[in-house]
Structures are given as structure tokens and as C-alpha cells.
JSON list of C-alpha atoms in Angstrom, two decimals:
[
{"chain": "A", "resi": 489, "resn": "MET", "atom": "CA", "xyz": [-27.77, 50.53, 7.18]},
{"chain": "A", "resi": 490, "resn": "SER", "atom": "CA", "xyz": [-27.28, 53.16, 9.83]},
{"chain": "A", "resi": 491, "resn": "LYS", "atom": "CA", "xyz": [-27.15, 56.82, 9.04]},
{"chain": "A", "resi": 492, "resn": "TYR", "atom": "CA", "xyz": [-24.59, 59.58, 9.41]},
{"chain": "A", "resi": 493, "resn": "SER", "atom": "CA", "xyz": [-25.74, 62.35, 11.72]},
{"chain": "A", "resi": 494, "resn": "CYS", "atom": "CA", "xyz": [-25.25, 66.00, 10.89]},
{"chain": "A", "resi": 495, "resn": "ARG", "atom": "CA", "xyz": [-24.14, 68.42, 13.60]},
{"chain": "A", "resi": 496, "resn": "CYS", "atom": "CA", "xyz": [-27.78, 69.61, 13.80]},
{"chain": "A", "resi": 497, "resn": "GLY", "atom": "CA", "xyz": [-28.87, 66.07, 14.66]},
{"chain": "A", "resi": 498, "resn": "ARG", "atom": "CA", "xyz": [-30.55, 65.22, 11.34]},
{"chain": "A", "resi": 499, "resn": "LEU", "atom": "CA", "xyz": [-29.71, 61.76, 10.00]},
{"chain": "A", "resi": 500, "resn": "MET", "atom": "CA", "xyz": [-28.45, 61.31, 6.44]},
{"chain": "A", "resi": 501, "resn": "ASP", "atom": "CA", "xyz": [-27.97, 58.15, 4.39]},
{"chain": "A", "resi": 502, "resn": "LYS", "atom": "CA", "xyz": [-25.76, 60.02, 1.91]},
{"chain": "A", "resi": 503, "resn": "ILE", "atom": "CA", "xyz": [-22.88, 62.17, 3.07]},
{"chain": "A", "resi": 504, "resn": "LYS", "atom": "CA", "xyz": [-22.23, 65.48, 1.36]},
{"chain": "A", "resi": 505, "resn": "SER", "atom": "CA", "xyz": [-18.87, 67.04, 2.09]},
{"chain": "A", "resi": 506, "resn": "TYR", "atom": "CA", "xyz": [-18.23, 70.63, 1.07]},
{"chain": "A", "resi": 507, "resn": "PHE", "atom": "CA", "xyz": [-14.70, 71.87, 0.40]},
{"chain": "A", "resi": 508, "resn": "ASN", "atom": "CA", "xyz": [-13.77, 75.55, 0.35]},
{"chain": "A", "resi": 509, "resn": "LYS", "atom": "CA", "xyz": [-10.99, 76.99, -1.80]},
{"chain": "A", "resi": 510, "resn": "LYS", "atom": "CA", "xyz": [-8.46, 76.43, 1.01]},
{"chain": "A", "resi": 511, "resn": "GLY", "atom": "CA", "xyz": [-9.34, 72.73, 1.11]},
{"chain": "A", "resi": 512, "resn": "SER", "atom": "CA", "xyz": [-11.17, 72.78, 4.44]},
{"chain": "A", "resi": 513, "resn": "ARG", "atom": "CA", "xyz": [-13.95, 70.21, 4.58]},
{"chain": "A", "resi": 514, "resn": "ILE", "atom": "CA", "xyz": [-17.32, 70.33, 6.28]},
{"chain": "A", "resi": 515, "resn": "THR", "atom": "CA", "xyz": [-19.93, 67.58, 6.18]},
{"chain": "A", "resi": 516, "resn": "VAL", "atom": "CA", "xyz": [-23.51, 68.71, 6.73]},
{"chain": "A", "resi": 517, "resn": "CYS", "atom": "CA", "xyz": [-27.07, 67.83, 5.69]},
{"chain": "A", "resi": 518, "resn": "ASP", "atom": "CA", "xyz": [-28.83, 69.66, 2.82]},
{"chain": "A", "resi": 519, "resn": "ALA", "atom": "CA", "xyz": [-30.75, 71.93, 5.19]},
{"chain": "A", "resi": 520, "resn": "CYS", "atom": "CA", "xyz": [-27.57, 73.09, 6.95]},
{"chain": "A", "resi": 521, "resn": "ALA", "atom": "CA", "xyz": [-25.77, 73.50, 3.61]},
{"chain": "A", "resi": 522, "resn": "LYS", "atom": "CA", "xyz": [-28.49, 75.91, 2.47]},
{"chain": "A", "resi": 523, "resn": "LYS", "atom": "CA", "xyz": [-28.68, 77.63, 5.86]},
{"chain": "A", "resi": 524, "resn": "TYR", "atom": "CA", "xyz": [-24.94, 78.34, 6.02]},
{"chain": "A", "resi": 525, "resn": "GLY", "atom": "CA", "xyz": [-24.39, 78.87, 2.27]},
{"chain": "A", "resi": 526, "resn": "PHE", "atom": "CA", "xyz": [-22.28, 75.78, 1.57]},
{"chain": "A", "resi": 527, "resn": "ASP", "atom": "CA", "xyz": [-24.46, 75.02, -1.48]},
{"chain": "A", "resi": 528, "resn": "ASN", "atom": "CA", "xyz": [-22.88, 78.05, -3.22]},
{"chain": "A", "resi": 529, "resn": "GLU", "atom": "CA", "xyz": [-20.98, 76.26, -6.01]},
{"chain": "A", "resi": 530, "resn": "SER", "atom": "CA", "xyz": [-18.70, 79.22, -6.76]},
{"chain": "A", "resi": 531, "resn": "GLU", "atom": "CA", "xyz": [-17.33, 79.08, -3.19]},
{"chain": "A", "resi": 532, "resn": "TYR", "atom": "CA", "xyz": [-17.60, 75.38, -2.30]},
{"chain": "A", "resi": 533, "resn": "ARG", "atom": "CA", "xyz": [-17.06, 72.09, -4.10]},
{"chain": "A", "resi": 534, "resn": "CYS", "atom": "CA", "xyz": [-19.39, 69.28, -3.05]},
{"chain": "A", "resi": 535, "resn": "GLU", "atom": "CA", "xyz": [-18.62, 65.56, -2.92]},
{"chain": "A", "resi": 536, "resn": "GLU", "atom": "CA", "xyz": [-21.45, 63.16, -2.21]},
{"chain": "A", "resi": 537, "resn": "TYR", "atom": "CA", "xyz": [-21.03, 59.54, -1.24]},
{"chain": "A", "resi": 538, "resn": "LYS", "atom": "CA", "xyz": [-22.80, 56.77, 0.61]},
{"chain": "A", "resi": 539, "resn": "LEU", "atom": "CA", "xyz": [-21.50, 55.18, 3.77]},
{"chain": "A", "resi": 540, "resn": "THR", "atom": "CA", "xyz": [-19.58, 51.97, 3.33]},
{"chain": "A", "resi": 541, "resn": "LYS", "atom": "CA", "xyz": [-19.73, 49.33, 6.06]},
{"chain": "A", "resi": 542, "resn": "GLU", "atom": "CA", "xyz": [-16.22, 50.31, 7.20]},
{"chain": "A", "resi": 543, "resn": "GLN", "atom": "CA", "xyz": [-17.08, 54.03, 7.46]},
{"chain": "A", "resi": 544, "resn": "ASP", "atom": "CA", "xyz": [-20.34, 53.06, 9.13]},
{"chain": "A", "resi": 545, "resn": "ALA", "atom": "CA", "xyz": [-18.49, 51.13, 11.85]},
{"chain": "A", "resi": 546, "resn": "ASN", "atom": "CA", "xyz": [-16.16, 54.07, 12.47]},
{"chain": "A", "resi": 547, "resn": "ASN", "atom": "CA", "xyz": [-19.11, 56.43, 12.89]},
{"chain": "A", "resi": 548, "resn": "GLN", "atom": "CA", "xyz": [-20.71, 54.44, 15.75]}
]
């Protein structure tokens, strides 16, 4: 299984997407989420999921 790469270059096997109150989505690794404050549950809602083969192919 290949991995999803964060904008910082770190590879993830689970994707975490953070949604703000306006509905904007950002997908980052745990380290970036902490660094930029996306792990603040009062401001952002997190959805975590694993790559499916179809998503994996689209990410190549």
C-alpha cells in the first residue's frame, strides 16, 4: 500500500482531514496539525480514513 504525502513531505498511511467552521478542508500529517493548530477540536473537526485502492491510484 502506498502512502499519502503531506505538504511537508511526510508520508501517512492514514489521512486526517480537518474541517473549519466554514467547511474548508485541509489534509495534513499529525505533526503539521499540531504545528498549525488544526488539532484544536473547538475550531476544527477531524475525519480520519485510510486510503482505498481507488484513492491510492488517484494520488499517484
